[in-house]
Coordinates of C-alpha atoms in Angstrom, one line a residue:
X10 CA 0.0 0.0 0.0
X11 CA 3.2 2.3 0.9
X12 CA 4.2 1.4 -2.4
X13 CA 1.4 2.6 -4.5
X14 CA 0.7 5.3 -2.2
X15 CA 4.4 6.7 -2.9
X16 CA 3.6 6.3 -6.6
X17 CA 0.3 8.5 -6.5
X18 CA 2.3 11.0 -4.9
X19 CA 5.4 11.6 -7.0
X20 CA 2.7 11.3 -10.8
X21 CA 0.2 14.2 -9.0
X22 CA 3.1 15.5 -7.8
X23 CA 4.4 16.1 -11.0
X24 CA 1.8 16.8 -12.6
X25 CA 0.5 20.0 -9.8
X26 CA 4.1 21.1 -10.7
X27 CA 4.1 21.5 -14.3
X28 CA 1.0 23.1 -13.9
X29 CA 1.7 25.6 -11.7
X30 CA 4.8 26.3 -12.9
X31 CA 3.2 26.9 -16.2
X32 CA 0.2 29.4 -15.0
X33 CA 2.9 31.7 -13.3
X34 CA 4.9 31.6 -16.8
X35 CA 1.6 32.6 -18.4
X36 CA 1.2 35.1 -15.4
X37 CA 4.6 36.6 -15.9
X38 CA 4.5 37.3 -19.3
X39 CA 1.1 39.2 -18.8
X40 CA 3.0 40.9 -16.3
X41 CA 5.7 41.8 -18.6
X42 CA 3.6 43.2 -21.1
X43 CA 1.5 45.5 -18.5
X44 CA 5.2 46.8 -17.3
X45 CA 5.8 47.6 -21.0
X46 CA 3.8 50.7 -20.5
X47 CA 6.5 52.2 -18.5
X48 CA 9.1 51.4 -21.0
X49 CA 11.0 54.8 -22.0
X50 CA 9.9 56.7 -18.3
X51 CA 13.3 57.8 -16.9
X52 CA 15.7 55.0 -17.2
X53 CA 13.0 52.7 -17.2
X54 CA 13.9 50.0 -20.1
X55 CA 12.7 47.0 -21.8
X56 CA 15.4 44.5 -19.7
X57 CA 13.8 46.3 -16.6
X58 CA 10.4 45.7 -17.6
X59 CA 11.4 41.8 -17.5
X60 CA 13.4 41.9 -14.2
X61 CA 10.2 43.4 -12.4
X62 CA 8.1 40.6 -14.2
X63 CA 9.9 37.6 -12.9
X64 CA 10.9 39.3 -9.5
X65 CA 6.5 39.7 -8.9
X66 CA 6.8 36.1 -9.7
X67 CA 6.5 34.6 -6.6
X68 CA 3.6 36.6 -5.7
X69 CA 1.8 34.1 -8.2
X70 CA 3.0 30.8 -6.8
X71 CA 1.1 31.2 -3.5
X72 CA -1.8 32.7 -5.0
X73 CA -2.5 30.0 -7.5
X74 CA -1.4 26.7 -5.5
X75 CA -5.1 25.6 -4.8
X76 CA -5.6 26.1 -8.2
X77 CA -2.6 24.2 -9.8
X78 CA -3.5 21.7 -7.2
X79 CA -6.9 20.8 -8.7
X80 CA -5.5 21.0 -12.2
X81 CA -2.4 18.6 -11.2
X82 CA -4.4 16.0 -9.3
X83 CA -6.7 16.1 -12.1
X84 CA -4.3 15.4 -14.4
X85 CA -2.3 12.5 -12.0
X86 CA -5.0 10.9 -11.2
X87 CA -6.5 11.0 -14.8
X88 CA -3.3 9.6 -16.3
X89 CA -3.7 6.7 -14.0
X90 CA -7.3 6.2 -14.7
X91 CA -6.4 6.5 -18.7
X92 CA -4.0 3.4 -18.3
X93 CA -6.3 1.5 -15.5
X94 CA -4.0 1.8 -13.0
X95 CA -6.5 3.0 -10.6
X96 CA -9.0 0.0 -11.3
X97 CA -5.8 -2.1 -10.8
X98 CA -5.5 -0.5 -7.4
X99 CA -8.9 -0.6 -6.2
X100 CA -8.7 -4.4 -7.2
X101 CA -5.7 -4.9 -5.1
X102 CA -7.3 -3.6 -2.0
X103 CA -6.1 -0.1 -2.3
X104 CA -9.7 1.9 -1.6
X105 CA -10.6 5.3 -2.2
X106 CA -9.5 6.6 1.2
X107 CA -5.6 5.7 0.5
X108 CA -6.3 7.7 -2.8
X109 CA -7.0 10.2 -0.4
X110 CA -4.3 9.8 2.8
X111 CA -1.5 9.7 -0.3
X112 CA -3.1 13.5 -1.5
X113 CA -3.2 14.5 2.1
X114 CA 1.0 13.4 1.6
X115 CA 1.4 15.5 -1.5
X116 CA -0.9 18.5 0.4
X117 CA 1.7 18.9 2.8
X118 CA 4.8 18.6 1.2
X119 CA 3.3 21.6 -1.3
X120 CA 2.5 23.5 0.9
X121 CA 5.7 23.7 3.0
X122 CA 7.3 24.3 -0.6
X123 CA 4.9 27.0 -1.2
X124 CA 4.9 28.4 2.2
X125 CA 8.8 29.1 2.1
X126 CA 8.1 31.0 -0.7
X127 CA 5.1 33.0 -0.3
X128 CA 6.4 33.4 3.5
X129 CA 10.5 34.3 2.7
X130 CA 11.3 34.9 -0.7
X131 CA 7.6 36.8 -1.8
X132 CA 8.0 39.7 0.7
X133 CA 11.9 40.2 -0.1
X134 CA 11.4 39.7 -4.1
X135 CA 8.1 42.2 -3.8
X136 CA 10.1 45.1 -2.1
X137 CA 13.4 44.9 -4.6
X138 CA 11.0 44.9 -8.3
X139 CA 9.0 47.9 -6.8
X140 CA 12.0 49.6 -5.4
X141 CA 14.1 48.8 -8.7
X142 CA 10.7 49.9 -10.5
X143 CA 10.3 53.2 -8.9
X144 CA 14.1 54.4 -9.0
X145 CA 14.6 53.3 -12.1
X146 CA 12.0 55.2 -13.4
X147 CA 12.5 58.6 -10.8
X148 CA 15.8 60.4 -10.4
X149 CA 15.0 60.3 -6.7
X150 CA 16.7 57.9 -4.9
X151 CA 14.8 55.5 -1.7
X152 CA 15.7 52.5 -0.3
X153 CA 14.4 51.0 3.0
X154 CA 16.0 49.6 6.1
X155 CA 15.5 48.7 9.4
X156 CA 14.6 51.9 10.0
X157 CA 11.8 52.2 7.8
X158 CA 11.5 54.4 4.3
X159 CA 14.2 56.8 3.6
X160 CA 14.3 58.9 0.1
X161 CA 15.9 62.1 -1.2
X162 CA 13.3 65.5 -0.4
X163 CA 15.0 68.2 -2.4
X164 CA 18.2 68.8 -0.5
X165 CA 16.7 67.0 2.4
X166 CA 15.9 63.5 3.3
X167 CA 12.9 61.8 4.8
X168 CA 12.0 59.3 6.8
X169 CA 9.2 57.3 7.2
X170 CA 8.7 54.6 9.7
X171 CA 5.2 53.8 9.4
X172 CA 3.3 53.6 6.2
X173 CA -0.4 52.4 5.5
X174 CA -0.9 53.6 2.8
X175 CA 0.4 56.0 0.2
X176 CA -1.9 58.6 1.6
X177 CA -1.1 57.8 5.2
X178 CA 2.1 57.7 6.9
X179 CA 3.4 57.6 10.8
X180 CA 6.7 58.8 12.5
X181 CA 8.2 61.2 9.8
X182 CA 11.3 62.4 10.2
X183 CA 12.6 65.5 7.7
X184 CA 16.4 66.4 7.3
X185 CA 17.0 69.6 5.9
X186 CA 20.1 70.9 5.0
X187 CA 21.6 74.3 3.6
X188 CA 23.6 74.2 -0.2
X189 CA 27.0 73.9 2.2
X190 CA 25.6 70.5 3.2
X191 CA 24.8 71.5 6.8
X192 CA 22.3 70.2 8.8
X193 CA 19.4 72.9 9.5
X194 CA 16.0 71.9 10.3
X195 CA 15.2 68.5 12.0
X196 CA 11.3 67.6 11.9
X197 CA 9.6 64.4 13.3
X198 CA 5.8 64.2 12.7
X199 CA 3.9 61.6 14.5
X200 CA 1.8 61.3 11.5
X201 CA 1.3 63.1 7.9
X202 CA -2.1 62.5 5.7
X203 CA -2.1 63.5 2.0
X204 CA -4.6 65.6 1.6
X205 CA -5.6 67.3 -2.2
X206 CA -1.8 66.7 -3.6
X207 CA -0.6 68.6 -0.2
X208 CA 0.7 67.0 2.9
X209 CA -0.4 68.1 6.4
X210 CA 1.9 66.8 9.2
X211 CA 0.3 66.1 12.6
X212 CA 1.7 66.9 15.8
X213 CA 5.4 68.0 14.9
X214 CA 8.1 68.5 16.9
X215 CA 10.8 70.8 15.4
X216 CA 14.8 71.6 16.1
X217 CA 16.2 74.5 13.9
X218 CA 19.9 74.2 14.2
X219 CA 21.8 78.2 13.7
X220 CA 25.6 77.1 14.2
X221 CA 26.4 75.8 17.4
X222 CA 23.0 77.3 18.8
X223 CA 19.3 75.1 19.0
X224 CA 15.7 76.2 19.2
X225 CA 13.3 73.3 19.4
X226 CA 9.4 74.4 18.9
X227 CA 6.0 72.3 18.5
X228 CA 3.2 72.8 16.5
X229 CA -0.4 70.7 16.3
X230 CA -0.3 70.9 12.2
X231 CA 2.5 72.0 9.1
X232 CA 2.0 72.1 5.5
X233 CA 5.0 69.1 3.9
X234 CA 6.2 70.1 0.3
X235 CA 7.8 67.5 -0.8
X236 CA 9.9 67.5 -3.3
X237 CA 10.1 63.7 -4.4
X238 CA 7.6 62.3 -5.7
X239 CA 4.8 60.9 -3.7
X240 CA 4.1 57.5 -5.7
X241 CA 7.2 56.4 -4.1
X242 CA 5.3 55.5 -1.0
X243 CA 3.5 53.2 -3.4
X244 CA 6.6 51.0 -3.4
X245 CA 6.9 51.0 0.5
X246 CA 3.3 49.7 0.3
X247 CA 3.6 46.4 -0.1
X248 CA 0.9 44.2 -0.9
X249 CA -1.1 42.7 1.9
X250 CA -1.3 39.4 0.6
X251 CA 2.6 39.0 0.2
X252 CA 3.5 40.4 4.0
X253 CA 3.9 37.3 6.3
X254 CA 1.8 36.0 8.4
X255 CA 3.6 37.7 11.8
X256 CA 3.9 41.0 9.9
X257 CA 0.5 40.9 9.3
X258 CA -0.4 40.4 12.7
X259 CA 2.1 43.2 13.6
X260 CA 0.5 46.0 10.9
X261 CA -2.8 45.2 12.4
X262 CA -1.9 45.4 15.3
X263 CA 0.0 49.2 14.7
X264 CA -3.2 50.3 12.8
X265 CA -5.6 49.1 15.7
X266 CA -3.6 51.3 17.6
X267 CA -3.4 54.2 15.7
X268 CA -7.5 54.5 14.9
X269 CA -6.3 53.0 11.3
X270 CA -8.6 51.2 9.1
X271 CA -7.1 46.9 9.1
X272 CA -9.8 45.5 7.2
X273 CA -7.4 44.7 3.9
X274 CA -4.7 43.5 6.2
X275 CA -7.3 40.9 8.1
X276 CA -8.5 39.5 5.3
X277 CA -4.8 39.1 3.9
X278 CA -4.3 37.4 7.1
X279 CA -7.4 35.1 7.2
X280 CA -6.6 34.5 3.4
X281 CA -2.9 33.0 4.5
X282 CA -4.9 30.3 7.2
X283 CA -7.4 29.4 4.3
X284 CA -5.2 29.1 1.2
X285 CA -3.4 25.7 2.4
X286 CA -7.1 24.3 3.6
X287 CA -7.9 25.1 0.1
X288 CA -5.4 23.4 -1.7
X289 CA -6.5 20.2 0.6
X290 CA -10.0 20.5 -0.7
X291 CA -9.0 20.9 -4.2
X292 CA -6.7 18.0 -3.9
X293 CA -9.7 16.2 -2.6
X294 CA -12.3 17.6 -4.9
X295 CA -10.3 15.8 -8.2
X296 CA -10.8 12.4 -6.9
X297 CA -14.5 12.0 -7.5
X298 CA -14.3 13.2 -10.7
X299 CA -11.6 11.3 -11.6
X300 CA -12.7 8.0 -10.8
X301 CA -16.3 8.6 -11.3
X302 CA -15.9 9.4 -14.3
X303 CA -13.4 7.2 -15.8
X304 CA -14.7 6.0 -19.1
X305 CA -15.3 9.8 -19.6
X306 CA -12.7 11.7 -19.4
X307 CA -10.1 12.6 -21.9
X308 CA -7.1 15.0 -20.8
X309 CA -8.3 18.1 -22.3
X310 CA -11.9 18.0 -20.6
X311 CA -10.0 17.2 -17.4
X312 CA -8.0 20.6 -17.8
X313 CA -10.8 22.3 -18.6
X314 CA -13.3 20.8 -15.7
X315 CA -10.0 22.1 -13.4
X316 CA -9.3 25.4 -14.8
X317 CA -13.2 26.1 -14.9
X318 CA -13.1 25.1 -10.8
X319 CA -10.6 26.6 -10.1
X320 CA -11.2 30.0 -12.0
X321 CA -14.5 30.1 -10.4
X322 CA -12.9 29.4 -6.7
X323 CA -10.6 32.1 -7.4
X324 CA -12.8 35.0 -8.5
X325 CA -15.2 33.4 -5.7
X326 CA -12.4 34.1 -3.2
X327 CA -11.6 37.4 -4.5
X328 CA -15.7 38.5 -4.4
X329 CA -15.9 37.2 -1.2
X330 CA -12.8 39.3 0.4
X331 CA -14.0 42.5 -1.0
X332 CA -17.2 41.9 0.7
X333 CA -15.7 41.8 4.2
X334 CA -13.7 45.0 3.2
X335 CA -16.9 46.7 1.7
X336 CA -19.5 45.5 4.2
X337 CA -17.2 45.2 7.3
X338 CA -18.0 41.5 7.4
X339 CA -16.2 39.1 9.5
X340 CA -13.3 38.5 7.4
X341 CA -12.6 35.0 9.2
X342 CA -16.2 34.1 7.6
X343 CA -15.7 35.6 4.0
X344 CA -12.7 33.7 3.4
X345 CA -13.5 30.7 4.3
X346 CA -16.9 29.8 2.8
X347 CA -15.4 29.3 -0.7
X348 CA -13.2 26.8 0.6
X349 CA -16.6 25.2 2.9
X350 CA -18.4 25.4 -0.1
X351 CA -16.2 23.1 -2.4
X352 CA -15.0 20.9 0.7
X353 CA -18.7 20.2 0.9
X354 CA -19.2 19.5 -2.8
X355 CA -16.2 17.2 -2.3
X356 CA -17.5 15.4 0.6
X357 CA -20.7 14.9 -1.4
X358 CA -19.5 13.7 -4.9
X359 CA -17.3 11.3 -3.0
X360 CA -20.2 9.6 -1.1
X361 CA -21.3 8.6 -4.9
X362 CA -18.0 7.0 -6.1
X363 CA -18.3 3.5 -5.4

């Protein structure tokens, strides 16, 4: 039984490989052509275009392994039923619930793979194509650190340790220094709010340096003209669903705190916990219609039974998440009735395989 079960494993294996693989290629060069728009916008070039494609590639693999995972055990398992290999199985003693404890197997060992990359390498890869993106593209220079967002202002500097959004920052820092390269004003903002193409710093504390003398003064609001440009913030903000599961539980956490809106970041969150419970039901949802429809089912209407499934699970998940942003709905709820809803129609087409 150990035998077989190992061979189910490595052939859907295989198979949920290739096809995942294959939908972040498609995915990439999609991705490459919408980054073609910016071709010729400062230094921005066509070799950049691809390095931002491929780097946004990993972004792809976590969103699309329940997916690939219907598609691949479809496949597997189809390839074995094409061949009779299942009916040899079944025949041998090896039931429908081995089918499944060797899936369960193959569930896990994905999702470790995908969870190293959607939880080490997404985050990382996400920051360096929209920072390369940006700078490329801007004569202003930014980087982050440990320290949070730092970028040219003129012959200044900022620093931003906090940012929501690119309309909402907290903790700004401003370095202003004379043509001579001396430091002369030092600002820190607990928070700054973009407001009509202006920015209004909140609660500032200021230190004007004149030589070796100080004056230090505080004031509830001041205007911000900065001098770089704003959609740089857009590349400090990144997207929700690649932040890791404890930095998402941090950012909540810091908007909670601040009166800051966390609704995006909670579903991101919720969506992390259901993504690997969905790739178990979509491993689980291919073996009714595998074997239950064996003398039915050629390879190309099992690819198009899975991407149908899963393209409707997808846009299902995506419809649902807006809702709990929307409608303030529980966002633990939202996210997980798509995957309720197919784990029940799995549970219920495998009652009638026999």
């Amino acid at each position: 039984m150990r035998i077989l079960e190992r061979y189910i494993f490595f052939v859907v294996m295989r198979a949920t490989l290739v096809s995942l693989f294959s939908l972040v290629a498609l995915l990439i060069f999609f991705n490459f052509i919408d980054q073609l728009d910016d071709v010729g916008k400062g230094l921005f070039d066509t070799g950049d275009a691809f390095i931002v494609a491929t780097f946004t590639a990993p972004r792809f693999l976590y969103e699309l392994f329940p997916v690939s995972a219907l598609i691949g055990a479809l496949l597997g398992l189809g390839s074995l039923s094409n061949f009779a290999e299942i009916n040899a199985m079944r025949a041998s003693g090896f039931a429908v619930r081995n089918i499944i404890v060797s899936l369960s197997k193959l569930g896990v060992f994905l999702l470790i793979l995908t969870s190293i990359v959607g939880e080490l390498i997404g985050p990382v890869a996400e920051k360096f194509a929209q920072d390369y993106k940006f700078e490329r593209k801007e004569s202003t220079v930014s980087l982050r650190s440990q320290y949070g967002f730092w970028a040219k202002d003129g012959l200044g500097f900022v620093n931003i340790r906090n940012v929501s959004s690119d309309k909402n920052v907290a903790d700004v820092y401003l370095y202003e220094f004379s043509k001579d390269k001396e430091l002369t004003l030092v600002s820190k903002a607990k928070r700054g709010d973009l407001k009509n193409d202006h920015w209004v710093l909140s609660d500032v504390n200021q230190t004007q340096f004149n030589g070796f003398e100080t004056s230090v003064r505080n004031l509830d609001k001041a205007d911000w003209d900065a001098n770089f440009n704003a959609e740089l913030l857009t590349a400090a903000v990144i997207s929700p669903s690649m932040l890791s599961v404890w930095q998402l539980v941090e950012f909540i956490d810091y908007l909670h705190a601040n009166g800051l809106n966390a609704s995006e970041y909670q579903v991101a969150y919720w969506l992390k916990l259901a993504t690997p419970f969905a790739a178990f039901v979509m491993l689980f949802l291919a073996v009714p219609f595998v074997i239950g429809s064996q003398r039915d089912g050629s390879k190309g209407k099992r690819v198009f039974i899975g991407a149908m499934l899963g393209t409707f699970f997808f846009f299902l998940t995506r419809a649902m998440s807006h809702v709990a942003v929307v409608y303030g709905v529980s966002p633990a709820f939202t996210t997980m009735v798509p995957s309720l809803l197919f784990l029940g129609s799995a549970l219920w087409l495998l009652k009638r395989v026999r």
